[in-house]
mmCIF file of C-alpha atoms in Angstrom:
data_model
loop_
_atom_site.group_PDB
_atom_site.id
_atom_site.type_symbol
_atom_site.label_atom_id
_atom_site.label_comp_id
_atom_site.label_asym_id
_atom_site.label_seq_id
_atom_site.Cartn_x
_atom_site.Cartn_y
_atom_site.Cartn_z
ATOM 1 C CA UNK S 17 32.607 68.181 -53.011
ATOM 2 C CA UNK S 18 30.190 71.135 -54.508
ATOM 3 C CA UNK S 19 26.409 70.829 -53.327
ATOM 4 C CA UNK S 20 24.146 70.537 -55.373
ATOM 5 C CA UNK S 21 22.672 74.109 -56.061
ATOM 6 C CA UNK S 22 19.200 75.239 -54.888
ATOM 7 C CA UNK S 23 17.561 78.309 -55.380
ATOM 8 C CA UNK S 24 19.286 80.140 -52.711
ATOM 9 C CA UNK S 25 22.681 79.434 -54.292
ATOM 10 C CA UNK S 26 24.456 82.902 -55.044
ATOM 11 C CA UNK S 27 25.110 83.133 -58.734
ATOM 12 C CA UNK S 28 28.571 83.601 -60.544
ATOM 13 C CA UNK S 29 29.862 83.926 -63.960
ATOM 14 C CA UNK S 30 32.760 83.859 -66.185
ATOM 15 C CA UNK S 31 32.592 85.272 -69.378
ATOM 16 C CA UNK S 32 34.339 85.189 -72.425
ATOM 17 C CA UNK S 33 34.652 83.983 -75.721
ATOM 18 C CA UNK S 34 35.813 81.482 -76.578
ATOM 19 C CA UNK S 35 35.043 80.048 -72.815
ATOM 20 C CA UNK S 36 35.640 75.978 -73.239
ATOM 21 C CA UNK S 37 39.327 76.570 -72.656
ATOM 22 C CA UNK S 38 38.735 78.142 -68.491
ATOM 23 C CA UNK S 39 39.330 75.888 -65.727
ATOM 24 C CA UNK S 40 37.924 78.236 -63.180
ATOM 25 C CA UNK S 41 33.998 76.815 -62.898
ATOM 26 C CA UNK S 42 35.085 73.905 -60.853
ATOM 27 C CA UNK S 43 38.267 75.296 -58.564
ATOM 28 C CA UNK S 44 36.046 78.537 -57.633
ATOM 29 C CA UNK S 45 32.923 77.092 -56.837
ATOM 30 C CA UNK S 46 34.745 73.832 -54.565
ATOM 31 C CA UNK S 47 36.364 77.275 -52.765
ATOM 32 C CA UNK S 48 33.253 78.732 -52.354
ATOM 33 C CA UNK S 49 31.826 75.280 -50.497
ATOM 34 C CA UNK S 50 35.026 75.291 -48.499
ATOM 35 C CA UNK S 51 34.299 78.863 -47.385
ATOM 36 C CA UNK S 52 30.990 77.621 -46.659
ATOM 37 C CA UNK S 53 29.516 79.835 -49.307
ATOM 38 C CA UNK S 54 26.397 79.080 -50.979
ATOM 39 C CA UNK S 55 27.454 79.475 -54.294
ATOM 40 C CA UNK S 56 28.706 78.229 -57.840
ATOM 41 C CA UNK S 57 30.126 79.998 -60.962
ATOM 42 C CA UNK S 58 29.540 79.432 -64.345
ATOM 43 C CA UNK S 59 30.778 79.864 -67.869
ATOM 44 C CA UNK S 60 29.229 82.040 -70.080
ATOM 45 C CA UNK S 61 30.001 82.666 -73.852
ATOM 46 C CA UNK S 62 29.328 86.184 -75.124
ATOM 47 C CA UNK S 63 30.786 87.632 -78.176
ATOM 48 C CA UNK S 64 31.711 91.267 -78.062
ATOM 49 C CA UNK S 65 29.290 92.526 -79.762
ATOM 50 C CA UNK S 66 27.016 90.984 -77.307
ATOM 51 C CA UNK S 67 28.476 91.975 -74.365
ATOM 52 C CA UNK S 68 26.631 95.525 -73.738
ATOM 53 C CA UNK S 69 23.559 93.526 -73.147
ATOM 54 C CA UNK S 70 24.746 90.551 -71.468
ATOM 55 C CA UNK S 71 26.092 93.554 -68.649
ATOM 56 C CA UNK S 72 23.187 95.039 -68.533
ATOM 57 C CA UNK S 73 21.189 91.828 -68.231
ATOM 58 C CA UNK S 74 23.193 90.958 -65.803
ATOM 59 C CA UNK S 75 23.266 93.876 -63.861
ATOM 60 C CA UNK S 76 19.847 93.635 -63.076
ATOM 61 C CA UNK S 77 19.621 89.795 -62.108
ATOM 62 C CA UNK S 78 19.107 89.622 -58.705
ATOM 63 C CA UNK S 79 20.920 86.848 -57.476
ATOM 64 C CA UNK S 80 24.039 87.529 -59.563
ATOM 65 C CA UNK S 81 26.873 88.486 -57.225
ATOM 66 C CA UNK S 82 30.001 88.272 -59.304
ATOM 67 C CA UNK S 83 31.491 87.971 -63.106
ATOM 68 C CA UNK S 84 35.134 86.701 -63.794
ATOM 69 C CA UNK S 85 36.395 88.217 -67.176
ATOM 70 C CA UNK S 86 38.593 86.565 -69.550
ATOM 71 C CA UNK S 87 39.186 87.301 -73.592
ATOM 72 C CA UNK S 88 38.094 89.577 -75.035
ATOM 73 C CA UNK S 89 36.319 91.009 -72.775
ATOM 74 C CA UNK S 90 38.361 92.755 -70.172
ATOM 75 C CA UNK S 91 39.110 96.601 -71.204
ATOM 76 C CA UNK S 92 34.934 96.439 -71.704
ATOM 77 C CA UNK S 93 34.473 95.555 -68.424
ATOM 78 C CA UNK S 94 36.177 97.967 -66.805
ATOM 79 C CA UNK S 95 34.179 100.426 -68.420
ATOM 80 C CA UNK S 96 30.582 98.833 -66.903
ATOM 81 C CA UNK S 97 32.513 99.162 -63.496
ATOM 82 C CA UNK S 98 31.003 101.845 -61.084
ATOM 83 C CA UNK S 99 34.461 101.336 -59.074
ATOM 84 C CA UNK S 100 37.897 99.426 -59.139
ATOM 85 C CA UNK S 101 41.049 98.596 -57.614
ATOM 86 C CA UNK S 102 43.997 101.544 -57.963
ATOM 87 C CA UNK S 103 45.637 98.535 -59.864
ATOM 88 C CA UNK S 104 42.857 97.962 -62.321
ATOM 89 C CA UNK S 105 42.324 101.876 -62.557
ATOM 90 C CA UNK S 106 45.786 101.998 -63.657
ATOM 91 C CA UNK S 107 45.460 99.237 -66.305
ATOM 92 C CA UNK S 108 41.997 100.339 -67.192
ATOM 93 C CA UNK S 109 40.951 96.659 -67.139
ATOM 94 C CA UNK S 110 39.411 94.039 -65.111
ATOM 95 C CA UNK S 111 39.284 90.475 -64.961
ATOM 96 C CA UNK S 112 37.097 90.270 -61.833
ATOM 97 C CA UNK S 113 33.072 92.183 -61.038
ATOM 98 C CA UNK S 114 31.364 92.168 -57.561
ATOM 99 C CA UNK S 115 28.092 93.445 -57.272
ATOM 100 C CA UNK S 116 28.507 96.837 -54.936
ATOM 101 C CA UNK S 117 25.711 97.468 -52.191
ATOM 102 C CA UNK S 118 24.094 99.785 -54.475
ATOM 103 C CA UNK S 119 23.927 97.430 -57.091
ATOM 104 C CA UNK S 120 26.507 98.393 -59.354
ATOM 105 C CA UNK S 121 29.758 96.830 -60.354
ATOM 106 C CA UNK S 122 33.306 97.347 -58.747
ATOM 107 C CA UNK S 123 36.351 95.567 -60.424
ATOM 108 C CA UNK S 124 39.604 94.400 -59.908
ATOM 109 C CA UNK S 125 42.425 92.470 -62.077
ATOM 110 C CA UNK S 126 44.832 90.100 -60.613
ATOM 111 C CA UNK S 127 46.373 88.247 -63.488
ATOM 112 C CA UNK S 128 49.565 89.944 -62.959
ATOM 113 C CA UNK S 129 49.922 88.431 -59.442
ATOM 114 C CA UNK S 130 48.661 85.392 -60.499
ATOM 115 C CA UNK S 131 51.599 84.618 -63.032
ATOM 116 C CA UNK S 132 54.458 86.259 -60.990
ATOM 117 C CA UNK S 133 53.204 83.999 -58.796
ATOM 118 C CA UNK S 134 53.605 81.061 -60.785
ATOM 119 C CA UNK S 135 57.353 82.022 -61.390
ATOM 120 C CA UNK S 136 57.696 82.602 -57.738
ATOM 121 C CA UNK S 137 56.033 79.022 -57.016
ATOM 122 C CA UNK S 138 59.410 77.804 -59.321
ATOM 123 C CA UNK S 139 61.997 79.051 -57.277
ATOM 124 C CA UNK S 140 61.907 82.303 -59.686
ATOM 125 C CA UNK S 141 62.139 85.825 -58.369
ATOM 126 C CA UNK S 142 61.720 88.559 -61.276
ATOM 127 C CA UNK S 143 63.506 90.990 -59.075
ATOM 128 C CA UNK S 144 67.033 92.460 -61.160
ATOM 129 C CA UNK S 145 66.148 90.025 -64.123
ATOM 130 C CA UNK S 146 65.470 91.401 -68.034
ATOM 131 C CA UNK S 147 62.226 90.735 -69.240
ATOM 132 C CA UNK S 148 60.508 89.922 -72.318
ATOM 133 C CA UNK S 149 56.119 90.319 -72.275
ATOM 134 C CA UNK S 150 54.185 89.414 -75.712
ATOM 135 C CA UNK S 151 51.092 90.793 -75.214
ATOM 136 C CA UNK S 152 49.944 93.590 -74.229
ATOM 137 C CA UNK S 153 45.752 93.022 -73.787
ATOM 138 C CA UNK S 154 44.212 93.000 -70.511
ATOM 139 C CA UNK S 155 46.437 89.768 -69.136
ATOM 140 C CA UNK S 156 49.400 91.316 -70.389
ATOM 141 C CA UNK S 157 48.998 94.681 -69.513
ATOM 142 C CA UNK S 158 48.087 93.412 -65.674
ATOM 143 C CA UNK S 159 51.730 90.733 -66.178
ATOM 144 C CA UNK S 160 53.808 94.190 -66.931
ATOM 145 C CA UNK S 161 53.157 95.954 -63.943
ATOM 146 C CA UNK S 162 53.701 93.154 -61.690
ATOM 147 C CA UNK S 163 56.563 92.584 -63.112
ATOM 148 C CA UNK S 164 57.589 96.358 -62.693
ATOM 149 C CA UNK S 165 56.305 96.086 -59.044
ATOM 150 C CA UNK S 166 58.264 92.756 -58.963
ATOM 151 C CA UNK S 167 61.642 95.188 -59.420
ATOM 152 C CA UNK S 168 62.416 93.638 -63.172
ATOM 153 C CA UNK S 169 66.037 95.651 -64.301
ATOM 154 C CA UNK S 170 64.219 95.898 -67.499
ATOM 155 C CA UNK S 171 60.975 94.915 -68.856
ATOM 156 C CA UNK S 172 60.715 94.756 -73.290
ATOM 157 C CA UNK S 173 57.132 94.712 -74.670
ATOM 158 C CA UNK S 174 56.197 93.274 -78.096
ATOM 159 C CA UNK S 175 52.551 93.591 -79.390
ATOM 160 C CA UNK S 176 51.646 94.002 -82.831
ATOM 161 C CA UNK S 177 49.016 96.648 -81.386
ATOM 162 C CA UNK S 178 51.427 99.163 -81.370
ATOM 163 C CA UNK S 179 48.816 101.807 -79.876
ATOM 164 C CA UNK S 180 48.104 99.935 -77.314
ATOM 165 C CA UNK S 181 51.639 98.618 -76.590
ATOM 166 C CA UNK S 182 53.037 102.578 -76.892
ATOM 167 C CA UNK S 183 50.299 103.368 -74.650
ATOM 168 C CA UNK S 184 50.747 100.676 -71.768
ATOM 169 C CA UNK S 185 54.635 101.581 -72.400
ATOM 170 C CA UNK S 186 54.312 105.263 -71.468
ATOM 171 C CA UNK S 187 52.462 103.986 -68.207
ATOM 172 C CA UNK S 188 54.362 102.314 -67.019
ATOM 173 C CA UNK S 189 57.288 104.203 -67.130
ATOM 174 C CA UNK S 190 55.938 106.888 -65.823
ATOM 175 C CA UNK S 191 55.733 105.217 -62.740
ATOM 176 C CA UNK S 192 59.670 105.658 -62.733
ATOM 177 C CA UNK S 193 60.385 102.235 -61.324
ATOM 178 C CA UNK S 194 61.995 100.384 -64.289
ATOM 179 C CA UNK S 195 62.718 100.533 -67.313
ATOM 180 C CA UNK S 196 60.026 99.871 -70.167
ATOM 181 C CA UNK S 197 60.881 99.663 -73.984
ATOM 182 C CA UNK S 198 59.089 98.012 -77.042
ATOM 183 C CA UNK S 199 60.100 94.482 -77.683
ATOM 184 C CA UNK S 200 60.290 91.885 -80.395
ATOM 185 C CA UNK S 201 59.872 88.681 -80.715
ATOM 186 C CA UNK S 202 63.783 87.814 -80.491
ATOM 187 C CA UNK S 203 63.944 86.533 -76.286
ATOM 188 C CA UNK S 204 67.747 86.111 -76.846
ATOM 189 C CA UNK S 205 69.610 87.989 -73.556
ATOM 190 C CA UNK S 206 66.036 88.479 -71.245
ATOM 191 C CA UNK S 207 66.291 86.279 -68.241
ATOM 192 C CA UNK S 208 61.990 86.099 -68.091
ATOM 193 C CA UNK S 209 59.862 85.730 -71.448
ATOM 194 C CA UNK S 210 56.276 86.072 -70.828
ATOM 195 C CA UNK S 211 53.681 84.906 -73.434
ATOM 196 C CA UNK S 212 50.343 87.061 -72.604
ATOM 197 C CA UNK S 213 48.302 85.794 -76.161
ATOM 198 C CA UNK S 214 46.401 83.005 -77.343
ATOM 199 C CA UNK S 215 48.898 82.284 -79.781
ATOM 200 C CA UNK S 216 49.186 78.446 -79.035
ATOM 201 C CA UNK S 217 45.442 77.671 -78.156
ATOM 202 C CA UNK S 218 44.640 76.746 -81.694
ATOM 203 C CA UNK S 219 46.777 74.136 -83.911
ATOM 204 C CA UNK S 220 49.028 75.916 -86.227
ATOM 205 C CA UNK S 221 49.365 79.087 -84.317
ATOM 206 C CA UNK S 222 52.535 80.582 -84.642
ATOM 207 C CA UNK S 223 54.793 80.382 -81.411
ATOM 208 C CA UNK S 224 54.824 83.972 -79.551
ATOM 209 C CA UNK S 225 59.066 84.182 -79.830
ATOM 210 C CA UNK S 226 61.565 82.397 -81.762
ATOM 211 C CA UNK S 227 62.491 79.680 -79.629
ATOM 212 C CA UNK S 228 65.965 79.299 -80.757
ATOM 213 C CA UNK S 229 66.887 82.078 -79.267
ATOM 214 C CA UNK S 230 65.784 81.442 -75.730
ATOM 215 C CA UNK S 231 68.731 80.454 -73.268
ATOM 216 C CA UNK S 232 68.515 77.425 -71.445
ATOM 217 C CA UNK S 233 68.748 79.625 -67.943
ATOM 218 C CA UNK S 234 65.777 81.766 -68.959
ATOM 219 C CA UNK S 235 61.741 81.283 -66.872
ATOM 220 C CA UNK S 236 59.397 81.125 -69.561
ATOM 221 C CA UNK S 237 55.861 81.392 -68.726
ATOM 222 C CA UNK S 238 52.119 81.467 -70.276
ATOM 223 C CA UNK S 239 48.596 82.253 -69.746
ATOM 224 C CA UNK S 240 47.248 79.728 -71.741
ATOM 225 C CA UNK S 241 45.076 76.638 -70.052
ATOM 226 C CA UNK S 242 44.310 74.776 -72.531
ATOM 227 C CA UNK S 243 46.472 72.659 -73.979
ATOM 228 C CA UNK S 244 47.644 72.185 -70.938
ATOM 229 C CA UNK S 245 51.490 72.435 -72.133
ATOM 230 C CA UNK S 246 50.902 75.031 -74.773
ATOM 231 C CA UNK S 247 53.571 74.310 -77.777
ATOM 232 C CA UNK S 248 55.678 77.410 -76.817
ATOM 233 C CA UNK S 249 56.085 76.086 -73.288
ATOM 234 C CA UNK S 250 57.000 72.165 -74.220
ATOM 235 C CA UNK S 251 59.491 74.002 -76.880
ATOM 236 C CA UNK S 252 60.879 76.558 -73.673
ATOM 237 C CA UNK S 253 60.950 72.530 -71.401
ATOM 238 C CA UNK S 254 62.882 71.211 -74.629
ATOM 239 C CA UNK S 255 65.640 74.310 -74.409
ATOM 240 C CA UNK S 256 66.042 73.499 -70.744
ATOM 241 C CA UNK S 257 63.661 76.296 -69.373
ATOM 242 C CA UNK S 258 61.938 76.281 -66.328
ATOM 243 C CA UNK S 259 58.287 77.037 -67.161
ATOM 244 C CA UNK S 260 54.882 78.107 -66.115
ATOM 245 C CA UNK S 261 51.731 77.412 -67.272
ATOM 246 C CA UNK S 262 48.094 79.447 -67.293
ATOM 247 C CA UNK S 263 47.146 76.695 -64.853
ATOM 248 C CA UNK S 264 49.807 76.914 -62.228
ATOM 249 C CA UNK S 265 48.914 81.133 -63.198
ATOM 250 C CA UNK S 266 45.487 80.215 -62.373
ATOM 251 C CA UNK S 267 46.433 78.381 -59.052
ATOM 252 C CA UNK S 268 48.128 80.832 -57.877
ATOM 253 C CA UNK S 269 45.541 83.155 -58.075
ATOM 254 C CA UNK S 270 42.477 81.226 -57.414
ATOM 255 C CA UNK S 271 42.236 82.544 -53.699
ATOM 256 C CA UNK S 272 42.785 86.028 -54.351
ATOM 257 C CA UNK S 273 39.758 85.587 -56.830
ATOM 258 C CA UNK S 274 37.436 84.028 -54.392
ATOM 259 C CA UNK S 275 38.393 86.554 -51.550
ATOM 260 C CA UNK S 276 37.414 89.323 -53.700
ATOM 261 C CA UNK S 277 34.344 87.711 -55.341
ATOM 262 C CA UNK S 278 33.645 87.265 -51.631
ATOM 263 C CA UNK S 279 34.320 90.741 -49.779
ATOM 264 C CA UNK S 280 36.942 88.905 -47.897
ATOM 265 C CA UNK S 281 40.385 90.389 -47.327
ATOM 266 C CA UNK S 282 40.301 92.896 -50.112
#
């Protein structure tokens, strides 16, 4: 049960726009009571053009200790940080703030683990498989490495960016630890077929691949929360994939959130 809040409660927020799809409100702030933390997070609706002055609004409330970051807004982000992970440095993206003791902001993104652990939590271990990410925005730039650091054979990347896909691309293999090509959206031969868009939030999106080509052994995941079963998973169920959702995503990564937001462990 969350207490009620009082004016001691520490503040946090999650941002983005649109924000009614996030799930994260209640899950983080029940963890916080179980920590016995006085605190609760919030959602918070800024447009992009709004954002500079939402940060630096926020920057200077006083019992703000943490922002969670979700679309669009996490390549901005990382730029108001003062300080970040190596991981986020390398992404240049964050989807988690916490306030530094000199009042600034210092960042970190953990989607990646998050949905490789998802896959993991089905009996799926990326390691040796082929790989197919759509997406390559802040989720699916932090999905690719993980899945490079997971020890993928191969991992394909199809964006419609192609600046920003080319860009994540030469990244990543200049790490030198797998393999890392543009993609389409054919999945046919990939073992792992990651959808890291919205495509699927709204009615009448188009799916992310062309799900007659998947193969019935392939893992299929997606960061989407809401639907719950976004149409391009109940299509991958329908083939005979197993499948991940942005909820069991968000599970998975709901205490690595909170120890961060927290100082704890990280």
């Amino acid at each position: 049960m969350i207490p009620a809040p009082t004016g001691a409660t520490r503040l946090y927020v999650i941002v983005g726009d649109p924000i009614a799809q996030v799930r994260s409100p209640a899950g983080v702030s029940a963890a916080f009571a179980a920590r016995g933390h006085d605190g609760i997070l919030m959602p918070v609706q800024v447009t992009p053009r709004d954002l500079p002055d939402f940060l630096s609004i926020a920057t200077r409330l006083k019992n703000l200790d943490g922002i969670v970051v979700t679309i669009p807004h996490k390549f901005a982000c990382y730029q108001a940080c003062a300080s970040a992970t190596e991981r986020a440095q390398f992404l240049r993206t964050v989807n988690l703030m916490r306030r530094r003791a000199d009042g600034s902001w210092h960042g970190d993104m953990v989607d990646g683990l998050g949905f490789v652990g998802a896959a993991r939590a089905r009996g799926i271990e990326p390691k040796g498989m082929r790989a197919l990410l759509v997406g390559a925005g802040g989720a699916g730039s932090a999905i690719a490495l993980a899945l490079v650091e997971a020890g993928v054979r191969e991992l394909a990347i199809h964006d419609r960016a192609a600046e920003r896909r080319d860009a994540l691309i030469g990244r990543l293999n200049a790490l030198g630890k797998a393999p890392v090509r543009v993609g389409t959206s054919d999945p046919a031969g990939f073992d792992f077929v990651a959808n890291a868009t919205p495509a699927g939030m709204k009615e009448g999106d188009p799916l992310p691949v062309d799900v007659a080509r998947l193969a019935p052994h392939s893992y299929c995941g997606c960061v989407i929360t809401k639907p719950e079963i976004p149409p391009f998973i109940a299509a991958a169920r329908e083939a005979g994939c197993v499948t991940g959702t942005g909820t069991d995503m968000y599970e998975q990564h709901q205490g690595i959130m909170v120890d961060f937001l927290l100082h704890r462990g990280v």
